[in-house]
Amino acid sequence: MAKNTICLWYDKDAEEAARFYAATFPDSAVGAVIRAPGDYPDGKQGDVLVVEFTVAGVACIGLNGGSTFKHSEAFSFQIATDSQEETDRYWNAIVGNGGKESECGWCKDKWGLSWQITPRVLTDALAIGGAEAKRAFDAMMTMRKIDVAAIEAARRG
């Protein structure tokens, strides 16, 4: 396990989530699946308790802790994309697997975890500043999934 690992709380589906992430994003994998050595408040001995996994190179563990805590937009994974095709692939995988669309490139997976699927053309435009950034920002504010062509057109003015 990495020295610094993000711990994500799941009701009971950490392994399913980890396997979905590993199948969806490059540089992602499922590691150890640790089963409970005894009964606990939200599970029984032998149930999956902790899953070690990597999402796009980021070390994580999924903890099946029950329904007490929920994910919020205060934490999200931001996935940088290089094309509309890549943006569509990740967005459609998340939303098409029981997730939900949100605004400005954000969506939630079926476990409630937030994702920002963000084309580099958008972050590059915002980093430039000035009128070009403002045009790209204004265009983004009207979108759910980011439209690369529309951001490129907004950058040109």
Coordinates of N, CA and C in Angstrom, one line a residue:
M1 N 0.9 -1.2 0.0 CA 0.0 0.0 0.0 C 0.9 1.2 0.0
A2 N 0.5 2.3 -0.8 CA 1.2 3.5 -0.8 C 1.2 4.2 0.5
K3 N 2.2 5.1 0.7 CA 2.3 5.8 2.0 C 1.1 6.7 2.2
N4 N 0.6 7.4 1.1 CA -0.6 8.2 1.2 C -1.6 7.6 0.2
T5 N -2.7 7.2 0.8 CA -3.8 6.6 0.1 C -5.1 7.2 0.3
I6 N -5.9 7.5 -0.7 CA -7.2 8.0 -0.5 C -8.2 6.9 -0.1
C7 N -8.9 7.1 1.0 CA -9.8 6.1 1.5 C -11.2 6.6 1.1
L8 N -11.9 5.8 0.3 CA -13.3 6.1 -0.1 C -14.3 5.1 0.5
W9 N -15.3 5.7 1.1 CA -16.3 4.9 1.9 C -17.4 4.5 1.0
Y10 N -17.7 3.2 1.0 CA -18.8 2.7 0.2 C -19.8 2.0 1.2
D11 N -21.0 1.8 0.8 CA -22.0 1.1 1.6 C -21.5 -0.4 1.7
K12 N -21.5 -1.0 0.5 CA -21.1 -2.4 0.5 C -20.5 -2.8 -0.9
D13 N -20.3 -1.9 -1.7 CA -19.9 -2.2 -3.1 C -18.5 -1.7 -3.5
A14 N -17.6 -1.7 -2.6 CA -16.2 -1.2 -2.9 C -15.6 -2.0 -4.0
E15 N -15.7 -3.3 -3.9 CA -15.1 -4.2 -4.9 C -15.7 -3.9 -6.3
E16 N -17.0 -3.9 -6.4 CA -17.7 -3.6 -7.7 C -17.2 -2.2 -8.3
A17 N -17.1 -1.2 -7.4 CA -16.7 0.1 -7.9 C -15.2 0.0 -8.3
A18 N -14.4 -0.6 -7.6 CA -12.9 -0.7 -7.9 C -12.8 -1.4 -9.3
R19 N -13.5 -2.5 -9.5 CA -13.4 -3.2 -10.7 C -13.9 -2.4 -11.9
F20 N -15.0 -1.6 -11.7 CA -15.5 -0.7 -12.7 C -14.4 0.4 -13.1
Y21 N -13.8 1.0 -12.1 CA -12.8 2.0 -12.3 C -11.6 1.4 -13.1
A22 N -11.2 0.2 -12.7 CA -10.0 -0.5 -13.3 C -10.3 -0.8 -14.8
A23 N -11.6 -1.1 -15.1 CA -11.9 -1.4 -16.5 C -12.1 -0.2 -17.3
T24 N -12.3 1.0 -16.7 CA -12.7 2.2 -17.4 C -11.5 3.1 -17.6
F25 N -10.6 3.3 -16.7 CA -9.5 4.2 -16.8 C -8.2 3.6 -16.9
P26 N -7.3 4.1 -17.8 CA -5.9 3.6 -17.9 C -5.2 3.8 -16.6
D27 N -4.1 3.0 -16.4 CA -3.3 3.1 -15.2 C -4.1 2.8 -13.9
S28 N -5.1 1.9 -14.0 CA -6.0 1.6 -12.9 C -6.0 0.1 -12.7
A29 N -6.1 -0.4 -11.5 CA -6.1 -1.8 -11.2 C -6.7 -2.1 -9.8
V30 N -7.1 -3.3 -9.7 CA -7.6 -3.7 -8.4 C -6.5 -4.6 -7.7
G31 N -6.2 -4.2 -6.5 CA -5.1 -5.0 -5.7 C -5.8 -5.9 -4.8
A32 N -5.4 -5.8 -3.5 CA -5.8 -6.8 -2.5 C -7.3 -6.5 -2.2
V33 N -8.0 -7.6 -2.0 CA -9.4 -7.6 -1.5 C -9.3 -8.3 -0.1
I34 N -9.6 -7.5 0.9 CA -9.5 -7.9 2.3 C -10.9 -8.2 2.9
R35 N -11.0 -9.4 3.4 CA -12.3 -9.8 4.0 C -12.3 -9.6 5.5
A36 N -13.5 -9.3 6.0 CA -13.6 -9.1 7.5 C -13.3 -10.4 8.2
P37 N -12.4 -10.3 9.2 CA -12.0 -11.4 10.1 C -13.1 -11.8 11.1
G38 N -14.1 -10.9 11.2 CA -15.2 -11.2 12.2 C -16.4 -10.3 11.8
D39 N -17.5 -10.5 12.5 CA -18.7 -9.7 12.2 C -18.4 -8.3 12.7
Y40 N -19.1 -7.4 12.0 CA -19.0 -5.9 12.3 C -20.4 -5.3 12.1
P41 N -20.6 -4.1 12.6 CA -22.0 -3.5 12.6 C -22.7 -3.6 11.2
D42 N -22.0 -3.5 10.1 CA -22.7 -3.5 8.8 C -22.3 -4.7 8.0
G43 N -21.8 -5.8 8.6 CA -21.4 -6.9 7.8 C -21.0 -8.1 8.7
K44 N -20.7 -9.2 7.9 CA -20.4 -10.4 8.6 C -19.0 -10.9 8.3
Q45 N -18.5 -11.8 9.1 CA -17.2 -12.4 8.8 C -17.2 -12.9 7.4
G46 N -16.1 -12.6 6.7 CA -15.9 -13.1 5.3 C -16.4 -12.1 4.3
D47 N -17.2 -11.1 4.7 CA -17.6 -10.1 3.7 C -16.4 -9.2 3.3
V48 N -16.4 -8.7 2.1 CA -15.4 -7.8 1.6 C -15.4 -6.5 2.5
L49 N -14.3 -6.2 3.2 CA -14.2 -5.1 4.0 C -13.5 -3.9 3.4
V50 N -12.3 -4.2 2.8 CA -11.4 -3.2 2.2 C -10.9 -3.8 0.8
V51 N -10.9 -2.9 -0.1 CA -10.4 -3.2 -1.5 C -9.3 -2.1 -1.8
E52 N -8.1 -2.6 -2.1 CA -7.0 -1.7 -2.5 C -7.1 -1.6 -4.1
F53 N -7.0 -0.4 -4.6 CA -7.1 -0.2 -6.0 C -6.4 1.1 -6.4
T54 N -6.2 1.3 -7.7 CA -5.6 2.4 -8.3 C -6.5 3.0 -9.3
V55 N -6.7 4.3 -9.3 CA -7.5 5.0 -10.4 C -6.6 6.0 -11.0
A56 N -6.4 5.8 -12.3 CA -5.5 6.7 -13.1 C -4.2 7.0 -12.3
G57 N -3.6 6.0 -11.7 CA -2.4 6.2 -11.0 C -2.5 6.6 -9.6
V58 N -3.7 6.9 -9.1 CA -3.9 7.4 -7.7 C -4.2 6.2 -6.8
A59 N -3.4 6.0 -5.8 CA -3.7 4.9 -4.9 C -4.9 5.1 -4.0
C60 N -5.8 4.2 -3.9 CA -7.1 4.3 -3.1 C -7.3 3.0 -2.4
I61 N -8.1 3.1 -1.4 CA -8.8 2.0 -0.8 C -10.2 2.3 -0.7
G62 N -11.0 1.2 -0.9 CA -12.5 1.3 -0.7 C -12.8 0.6 0.5
L63 N -13.5 1.3 1.4 CA -14.0 0.7 2.7 C -15.5 0.5 2.7
N64 N -15.9 -0.8 2.8 CA -17.3 -1.1 2.9 C -17.7 -0.8 4.4
G65 N -18.1 0.4 4.6 CA -18.4 0.8 6.0 C -19.9 1.0 6.3
G66 N -20.8 0.7 5.3 CA -22.2 0.8 5.6 C -22.7 2.1 5.1
S67 N -24.0 2.4 5.4 CA -24.7 3.5 4.8 C -24.6 4.8 5.6
T68 N -23.8 4.8 6.7 CA -23.7 6.0 7.6 C -23.2 7.3 6.8
F69 N -22.2 7.1 6.0 CA -21.6 8.3 5.3 C -21.8 8.2 3.8
K70 N -22.0 9.4 3.2 CA -22.2 9.4 1.7 C -21.1 10.3 1.1
H71 N -20.9 10.1 -0.2 CA -19.9 10.9 -0.9 C -20.6 12.3 -1.2
S72 N -19.8 13.3 -1.4 CA -20.3 14.6 -1.8 C -19.4 15.2 -2.8
E73 N -19.8 16.3 -3.4 CA -19.0 17.0 -4.4 C -17.7 17.7 -3.8
A74 N -17.6 17.6 -2.4 CA -16.4 18.2 -1.8 C -15.2 17.4 -2.2
F75 N -15.4 16.2 -2.7 CA -14.3 15.4 -3.2 C -14.7 14.9 -4.6
S76 N -13.7 15.0 -5.5 CA -14.0 14.4 -6.8 C -12.6 14.0 -7.5
F77 N -12.7 13.1 -8.4 CA -11.6 12.8 -9.3 C -11.7 13.7 -10.5
Q78 N -10.6 14.3 -10.9 CA -10.6 15.1 -12.1 C -9.8 14.3 -13.1
I79 N -10.4 13.9 -14.2 CA -9.7 13.1 -15.3 C -9.5 14.0 -16.5
A80 N -8.2 14.3 -16.8 CA -7.9 15.1 -18.0 C -8.0 14.3 -19.2
T81 N -8.6 14.9 -20.2 CA -8.8 14.2 -21.5 C -8.2 15.0 -22.6
D82 N -7.8 14.3 -23.7 CA -7.1 14.9 -24.8 C -8.0 15.1 -26.1
S83 N -9.2 14.6 -26.1 CA -10.1 14.6 -27.2 C -11.5 14.5 -26.8
Q84 N -12.4 14.8 -27.8 CA -13.8 14.6 -27.5 C -14.1 13.1 -27.3
E85 N -13.4 12.3 -28.1 CA -13.7 10.8 -28.1 C -13.3 10.3 -26.7
E86 N -12.2 10.8 -26.1 CA -11.8 10.3 -24.8 C -12.8 10.9 -23.7
T87 N -13.2 12.1 -23.9 CA -14.2 12.7 -23.0 C -15.5 11.9 -23.0
D88 N -15.9 11.6 -24.2 CA -17.2 10.9 -24.3 C -17.1 9.5 -23.7
R89 N -15.9 8.8 -24.0 CA -15.8 7.5 -23.5 C -15.9 7.4 -21.9
Y90 N -15.2 8.3 -21.2 CA -15.2 8.3 -19.8 C -16.6 8.7 -19.2
W91 N -17.1 9.8 -19.8 CA -18.4 10.3 -19.4 C -19.5 9.3 -19.6
N92 N -19.5 8.7 -20.8 CA -20.6 7.7 -21.1 C -20.4 6.5 -20.2
A93 N -19.2 6.1 -19.9 CA -19.0 4.9 -19.0 C -19.6 5.2 -17.7
I94 N -19.3 6.3 -17.1 CA -19.8 6.7 -15.8 C -21.3 6.8 -15.8
V95 N -21.8 7.7 -16.6 CA -23.3 8.0 -16.7 C -24.0 6.7 -17.1
G96 N -23.5 6.0 -18.1 CA -24.2 4.8 -18.6 C -24.2 3.6 -17.7
N97 N -23.4 3.7 -16.6 CA -23.4 2.6 -15.6 C -24.1 3.0 -14.4
G98 N -25.2 3.7 -14.5 CA -26.1 4.1 -13.4 C -25.7 5.5 -12.8
G99 N -24.8 6.2 -13.4 CA -24.4 7.5 -12.9 C -25.4 8.6 -13.3
K100 N -25.0 9.8 -12.9 CA -25.8 11.0 -13.2 C -25.0 12.2 -13.8
E101 N -25.5 12.8 -14.8 CA -24.9 14.0 -15.3 C -25.1 15.2 -14.3
S102 N -24.1 16.1 -14.3 CA -24.2 17.3 -13.6 C -23.8 18.4 -14.5
E103 N -23.3 19.5 -14.0 CA -22.9 20.7 -14.7 C -21.4 20.8 -15.0
C104 N -21.0 21.5 -16.0 CA -19.7 22.0 -16.2 C -18.6 20.8 -16.2
G105 N -19.0 19.7 -16.8 CA -18.1 18.6 -16.9 C -18.1 17.6 -15.7
W106 N -19.0 17.9 -14.8 CA -19.1 17.0 -13.6 C -20.2 15.9 -13.8
C107 N -19.9 14.8 -13.2 CA -20.9 13.7 -13.2 C -20.7 12.9 -11.9
K108 N -21.6 12.0 -11.6 CA -21.5 11.2 -10.4 C -21.6 9.7 -10.9
D109 N -20.8 8.9 -10.3 CA -21.0 7.4 -10.6 C -22.2 6.9 -9.8
K110 N -22.5 5.6 -10.0 CA -23.7 5.1 -9.4 C -23.5 4.9 -7.9
W111 N -22.2 5.0 -7.4 CA -21.9 4.9 -6.0 C -21.9 6.3 -5.3
G112 N -22.2 7.4 -6.1 CA -22.2 8.7 -5.6 C -21.0 9.5 -5.6
L113 N -19.9 8.9 -6.1 CA -18.6 9.6 -6.2 C -18.6 10.6 -7.4
S114 N -18.1 11.8 -7.2 CA -18.1 12.8 -8.2 C -16.8 12.7 -9.1
W115 N -17.0 13.0 -10.4 CA -16.0 13.0 -11.4 C -16.0 14.2 -12.2
Q116 N -14.9 14.8 -12.5 CA -14.8 15.9 -13.4 C -14.1 15.4 -14.7
I117 N -14.8 15.3 -15.8 CA -14.2 14.8 -17.0 C -13.8 16.1 -17.8
T118 N -12.5 16.4 -17.8 CA -12.1 17.8 -18.2 C -11.1 17.7 -19.4
P119 N -11.6 18.1 -20.5 CA -10.6 18.2 -21.7 C -9.5 19.3 -21.4
R120 N -8.3 18.9 -21.8 CA -7.2 19.8 -21.6 C -7.4 21.1 -22.3
V121 N -8.1 21.1 -23.4 CA -8.4 22.4 -24.2 C -9.1 23.4 -23.2
L122 N -9.9 22.9 -22.3 CA -10.6 23.8 -21.4 C -9.6 24.3 -20.3
T123 N -8.8 23.4 -19.7 CA -7.9 23.9 -18.6 C -6.8 24.7 -19.2
D124 N -6.4 24.4 -20.5 CA -5.4 25.3 -21.1 C -5.9 26.7 -21.4
A125 N -7.2 26.8 -21.8 CA -7.8 28.1 -22.0 C -7.9 28.9 -20.8
L126 N -8.3 28.2 -19.7 CA -8.5 28.9 -18.4 C -7.1 29.4 -17.9
A127 N -6.1 28.6 -18.1 CA -4.8 29.0 -17.6 C -4.2 30.2 -18.4
I128 N -4.6 30.5 -19.6 CA -4.1 31.6 -20.4 C -4.6 32.9 -19.8
G129 N -5.8 32.9 -19.3 CA -6.4 34.1 -18.7 C -7.0 35.0 -19.8
G130 N -7.4 36.2 -19.3 CA -7.9 37.2 -20.2 C -9.2 36.9 -20.9
A131 N -9.4 37.5 -22.1 CA -10.6 37.3 -22.8 C -10.8 35.9 -23.3
E132 N -9.7 35.2 -23.7 CA -9.9 33.8 -24.2 C -10.4 32.9 -23.1
A133 N -9.8 33.1 -21.9 CA -10.3 32.3 -20.7 C -11.8 32.6 -20.4
K134 N -12.1 33.9 -20.5 CA -13.5 34.3 -20.2 C -14.5 33.6 -21.2
R135 N -14.1 33.6 -22.5 CA -15.0 33.0 -23.5 C -15.1 31.5 -23.3
A136 N -14.0 30.9 -23.0 CA -14.1 29.4 -22.7 C -14.9 29.1 -21.5
F137 N -14.7 29.9 -20.4 CA -15.4 29.8 -19.2 C -16.9 29.9 -19.4
D138 N -17.3 31.0 -20.1 CA -18.7 31.2 -20.4 C -19.3 30.1 -21.2
A139 N -18.6 29.5 -22.1 CA -19.1 28.4 -22.9 C -19.3 27.2 -22.0
M140 N -18.3 26.9 -21.1 CA -18.3 25.8 -20.2 C -19.5 25.9 -19.3
M141 N -19.9 27.1 -18.8 CA -21.0 27.2 -17.9 C -22.3 26.8 -18.5
T142 N -22.4 26.7 -19.8 CA -23.7 26.3 -20.4 C -23.8 24.8 -20.6
M143 N -22.7 24.0 -20.3 CA -22.6 22.6 -20.6 C -22.8 21.7 -19.5
R144 N -23.1 20.5 -19.8 CA -23.0 19.3 -18.9 C -21.7 18.6 -19.2
K145 N -21.7 17.7 -20.2 CA -20.5 17.1 -20.7 C -19.8 18.2 -21.5
I146 N -18.5 18.3 -21.4 CA -17.8 19.4 -22.1 C -17.7 19.0 -23.6
D147 N -18.0 20.0 -24.4 CA -18.0 19.9 -25.9 C -16.7 20.6 -26.3
V148 N -15.7 19.8 -26.8 CA -14.4 20.3 -27.1 C -14.5 21.3 -28.3
A149 N -15.2 21.0 -29.3 CA -15.4 21.9 -30.4 C -15.9 23.3 -30.0
A150 N -16.9 23.2 -29.1 CA -17.5 24.5 -28.7 C -16.4 25.3 -27.8
I151 N -15.6 24.6 -27.0 CA -14.6 25.3 -26.2 C -13.5 25.9 -27.2
E152 N -13.1 25.1 -28.2 CA -12.2 25.6 -29.2 C -12.7 26.8 -29.9
A153 N -14.0 26.8 -30.3 CA -14.6 27.9 -31.0 C -14.7 29.1 -30.1
A154 N -15.0 28.9 -28.8 CA -15.0 30.0 -27.9 C -13.6 30.6 -27.7
R155 N -12.6 29.8 -27.6 CA -11.3 30.3 -27.5 C -10.9 31.2 -28.7
R156 N -11.3 30.9 -29.9 CA -11.0 31.7 -31.1 C -11.8 33.0 -31.1
G157 N -12.9 33.0 -30.4 CA -13.8 34.2 -30.3 C -14.7 34.2 -31.5

